[in-house]
Amino acid sequence: MSIIEFARKKSPWVLHVNAGGCNGCNLELLSCLTPRYDVSRFGVYNTDNPKHADVMIVIGPVTLKYKEIITNLYNQMPDPKVVMAVGTCTCTGGIYQGCYGHCGALDQVLPVDVYVPGCNVRPEAIIDGLVLALDMLNEKERKILEDKKAKAKGVA
Amino acid sequence: MMETTTQFSWAYPYILPTILLILSPIIGGLLIGIDRKLTARLQNRRGPPIVQPFYDMLKLFGKEDKIVNRSYLVFGSAYSSTVVLSTALLLFQYDLLVVTFVFGLSFIFLVLAGYSARSQFSFVGATRELMQMMTYEPILLLIVFMIRLVTGSFEVEAIFDASQPLLFTLPLAFLALLVILPIKFRKSPFDISTAHSEIAQGPTIEFAGKYLAIVETGHFFEMFFVLWFIGLFYVQSWPIRIGLMVFAFLFSLVVDNATARLRVDQMLKQVYIVGMILLIINLAYIIVTGSWIV
Ligand code: SF4
């Protein structure tokens, strides 16, 4: 493990996006940041800026209006990036199943890496999901590098 | 033995500044880490490890840099290099006036970087940064002029040669410096330009990857620069000098946690009024005690 991969595991900056949930999971996520669960002790930092973020935490079954915004946010995040779907309604549609105003689930819109089910989720589950996401960050970066190498070889 | 001392004695005044210049990003980063840790402890949290800023920095070097245009990268790098330059000038005891102006120039570059990216957040951030600069720069310059009045020269060496420590002749100017301290650290109540979650980091919003890391390194140097400047107020003894720096650091930390963000106009009024009154009283004190050197 190189030193940058080690550092990457130590400092995940998260982007918190609410794409139309009932706000229940938002509050759980915020309680992660407050003294009781305090994820900032793992170096988690809540940026409000997609350009600085590593992990995107999405809550809610992306409403139709929000579809464009969320793809925009995703495209603005620099690689390597990981998307976490937090809450049952984000993973599968949950209690909004069959409603007219949303896309169904987050994976209809973006490639999702980590699913954290629960309506509403426990903060412990969010922390577990974050730990999974951290391993994924390094895997993704390695894959990107390999792709680049393969491309360079193909060109040469 | 005698031979070597005379041979290299010209180099002695340069050894300590060089070492400090190399160490200053590390010291600045650790200070930011300690700051985050202590803030967390004040809020009854555990907080990130002290070396967290370095983890962030390394991680940023391993990320893709999404480049919007060239000009803001140039200005961002110019910001960091001018901060490094001003730190070096201060450590090597150059003219204090030049040091202050070069330090002011670094802020200008950050503002230009904010203006040259087409994003309303960075635009608002740059405007606020400019307002902050307008607030602290006159007071900082007046403090430098008053240092000139009591030491007789703009050179930093004159402070070392002065009969009394600056703290005794300029006690209120020191307080004025403490007032503008949060502006330079970009902390509450004056964290207006980088207002977290209001305008999302202000001028640095469009930076990503290693360019963000370069700008953040500039912040490390800035931290060290400001504290070293404060240390000039008592150069006669090292323990008190370091004590002053630690005091200023803790003061800014407590103020950061105890206050909320102000509006731009509130900042302008409060800092001007408080700072100017302090400086004028101090000027009167200098004149009355006759420590004025022309
Ligand atoms: S999962 Fe349940 S609690 Fe969470 S946002 Fe969706 S509907 Fe609300």
mmCIF file of C-alpha atoms in Angstrom, chain A residues 28-144:
data_model
loop_
_atom_site.group_PDB
_atom_site.id
_atom_site.type_symbol
_atom_site.label_atom_id
_atom_site.label_comp_id
_atom_site.label_asym_id
_atom_site.label_seq_id
_atom_site.Cartn_x
_atom_site.Cartn_y
_atom_site.Cartn_z
ATOM 1 C CA GLU A 28 -29.211 10.092 11.260
ATOM 2 C CA LEU A 29 -26.349 11.137 9.028
ATOM 3 C CA LEU A 30 -26.011 14.402 10.924
ATOM 4 C CA SER A 31 -25.983 12.546 14.210
ATOM 5 C CA CYS A 32 -22.966 10.685 12.826
ATOM 6 C CA LEU A 33 -21.135 14.002 12.741
ATOM 7 C CA THR A 34 -22.159 15.123 16.218
ATOM 8 C CA PRO A 35 -20.408 14.119 19.467
ATOM 9 C CA ARG A 36 -22.140 10.786 20.004
ATOM 10 C CA TYR A 37 -20.851 9.027 16.884
ATOM 11 C CA ASP A 38 -18.339 11.644 15.704
ATOM 12 C CA VAL A 39 -17.132 10.205 12.403
ATOM 13 C CA SER A 40 -14.715 13.100 12.116
ATOM 14 C CA ARG A 41 -12.368 11.092 14.312
ATOM 15 C CA PHE A 42 -11.731 8.953 11.219
ATOM 16 C CA GLY A 43 -10.902 12.078 9.252
ATOM 17 C CA VAL A 44 -14.345 12.411 7.701
ATOM 18 C CA TYR A 45 -14.958 15.984 6.720
ATOM 19 C CA ASN A 46 -18.291 17.233 5.446
ATOM 20 C CA THR A 47 -17.498 19.405 2.441
ATOM 21 C CA ASP A 48 -20.286 21.133 0.634
ATOM 22 C CA ASN A 49 -18.335 21.157 -2.545
ATOM 23 C CA PRO A 50 -18.386 18.296 -5.071
ATOM 24 C CA LYS A 51 -14.956 19.291 -6.350
ATOM 25 C CA HIS A 52 -13.329 18.412 -3.036
ATOM 26 C CA ALA A 53 -15.356 15.313 -2.222
ATOM 27 C CA ASP A 54 -14.388 11.629 -2.324
ATOM 28 C CA VAL A 55 -17.585 9.991 -1.102
ATOM 29 C CA MET A 56 -21.046 11.039 -2.163
ATOM 30 C CA ILE A 57 -23.743 10.126 0.325
ATOM 31 C CA VAL A 58 -27.156 10.223 -1.308
ATOM 32 C CA ILE A 59 -30.421 10.049 0.597
ATOM 33 C CA GLY A 60 -33.766 9.692 -1.101
ATOM 34 C CA PRO A 61 -35.221 8.080 -4.247
ATOM 35 C CA VAL A 62 -33.994 10.758 -6.654
ATOM 36 C CA THR A 63 -36.950 12.913 -7.624
ATOM 37 C CA LEU A 64 -37.390 13.621 -11.329
ATOM 38 C CA LYS A 65 -36.459 17.259 -10.836
ATOM 39 C CA TYR A 66 -33.292 16.280 -8.999
ATOM 40 C CA LYS A 67 -32.082 13.797 -11.604
ATOM 41 C CA GLU A 68 -30.202 16.345 -13.651
ATOM 42 C CA ILE A 69 -28.687 18.036 -10.607
ATOM 43 C CA ILE A 70 -27.410 14.820 -9.118
ATOM 44 C CA THR A 71 -25.768 13.654 -12.356
ATOM 45 C CA ASN A 72 -24.201 17.088 -12.584
ATOM 46 C CA LEU A 73 -22.838 16.799 -9.055
ATOM 47 C CA TYR A 74 -21.525 13.310 -9.798
ATOM 48 C CA ASN A 75 -19.741 14.470 -12.927
ATOM 49 C CA GLN A 76 -18.089 17.308 -11.022
ATOM 50 C CA MET A 77 -16.467 15.011 -8.475
ATOM 51 C CA PRO A 78 -12.837 14.178 -9.278
ATOM 52 C CA ASP A 79 -11.780 10.508 -9.485
ATOM 53 C CA PRO A 80 -11.558 8.269 -7.478
ATOM 54 C CA LYS A 81 -15.108 8.666 -6.208
ATOM 55 C CA VAL A 82 -17.600 6.426 -4.481
ATOM 56 C CA VAL A 83 -21.371 6.735 -4.263
ATOM 57 C CA MET A 84 -23.192 5.554 -1.165
ATOM 58 C CA ALA A 85 -26.945 4.997 -1.188
ATOM 59 C CA VAL A 86 -28.141 5.530 2.377
ATOM 60 C CA GLY A 87 -31.648 4.468 3.353
ATOM 61 C CA THR A 88 -34.059 1.914 1.973
ATOM 62 C CA CYS A 89 -35.794 4.446 -0.224
ATOM 63 C CA THR A 90 -32.475 5.250 -1.896
ATOM 64 C CA CYS A 91 -31.593 1.591 -2.451
ATOM 65 C CA THR A 92 -34.921 0.283 -3.748
ATOM 66 C CA GLY A 93 -37.537 2.998 -3.639
ATOM 67 C CA GLY A 94 -38.751 1.926 -0.186
ATOM 68 C CA ILE A 95 -41.995 3.477 0.906
ATOM 69 C CA TYR A 96 -42.084 5.567 -2.254
ATOM 70 C CA GLN A 97 -42.359 2.452 -4.437
ATOM 71 C CA GLY A 98 -44.866 3.080 -7.221
ATOM 72 C CA CYS A 99 -45.059 6.830 -6.731
ATOM 73 C CA TYR A 100 -45.042 8.952 -9.860
ATOM 74 C CA GLY A 101 -42.540 11.673 -9.019
ATOM 75 C CA HIS A 102 -39.222 9.848 -8.715
ATOM 76 C CA CYS A 103 -36.770 7.670 -10.625
ATOM 77 C CA GLY A 104 -37.338 4.550 -8.524
ATOM 78 C CA ALA A 105 -33.942 4.233 -6.883
ATOM 79 C CA LEU A 106 -30.526 5.844 -7.017
ATOM 80 C CA ASP A 107 -29.015 3.050 -9.152
ATOM 81 C CA GLN A 108 -31.341 3.999 -11.986
ATOM 82 C CA VAL A 109 -29.424 7.269 -12.223
ATOM 83 C CA LEU A 110 -25.865 6.769 -10.970
ATOM 84 C CA PRO A 111 -23.557 3.765 -10.506
ATOM 85 C CA VAL A 112 -23.924 2.975 -6.802
ATOM 86 C CA ASP A 113 -21.061 1.314 -4.913
ATOM 87 C CA VAL A 114 -22.364 0.874 -1.381
ATOM 88 C CA TYR A 115 -25.936 0.221 -0.294
ATOM 89 C CA VAL A 116 -26.888 0.983 3.297
ATOM 90 C CA PRO A 117 -30.476 -0.197 3.879
ATOM 91 C CA GLY A 118 -32.723 0.724 6.770
ATOM 92 C CA CYS A 119 -35.721 3.005 7.153
ATOM 93 C CA ASN A 120 -34.370 4.968 8.781
ATOM 94 C CA VAL A 121 -30.776 3.733 8.915
ATOM 95 C CA ARG A 122 -28.801 3.409 12.104
ATOM 96 C CA PRO A 123 -25.739 5.665 12.388
ATOM 97 C CA GLU A 124 -23.652 2.518 13.016
ATOM 98 C CA ALA A 125 -24.761 1.215 9.631
ATOM 99 C CA ILE A 126 -23.652 4.452 7.973
ATOM 100 C CA ILE A 127 -20.228 4.116 9.600
ATOM 101 C CA ASP A 128 -20.002 0.507 8.385
ATOM 102 C CA GLY A 129 -20.912 1.662 4.902
ATOM 103 C CA LEU A 130 -18.234 4.353 5.019
ATOM 104 C CA VAL A 131 -15.602 1.775 5.957
ATOM 105 C CA LEU A 132 -16.636 -0.331 2.967
ATOM 106 C CA ALA A 133 -16.516 2.743 0.739
ATOM 107 C CA LEU A 134 -12.951 3.521 1.825
ATOM 108 C CA ASP A 135 -11.637 0.168 0.587
ATOM 109 C CA MET A 136 -13.483 0.776 -2.637
ATOM 110 C CA LEU A 137 -11.780 4.134 -3.207
ATOM 111 C CA ASN A 138 -8.358 2.510 -3.491
ATOM 112 C CA GLU A 139 -9.651 -0.306 -5.678
ATOM 113 C CA LYS A 140 -11.181 2.212 -8.035
ATOM 114 C CA GLU A 141 -8.000 4.237 -8.260
ATOM 115 C CA ARG A 142 -6.007 1.101 -9.102
ATOM 116 C CA LYS A 143 -8.495 0.231 -11.804
ATOM 117 C CA ILE A 144 -8.301 3.714 -13.285
#
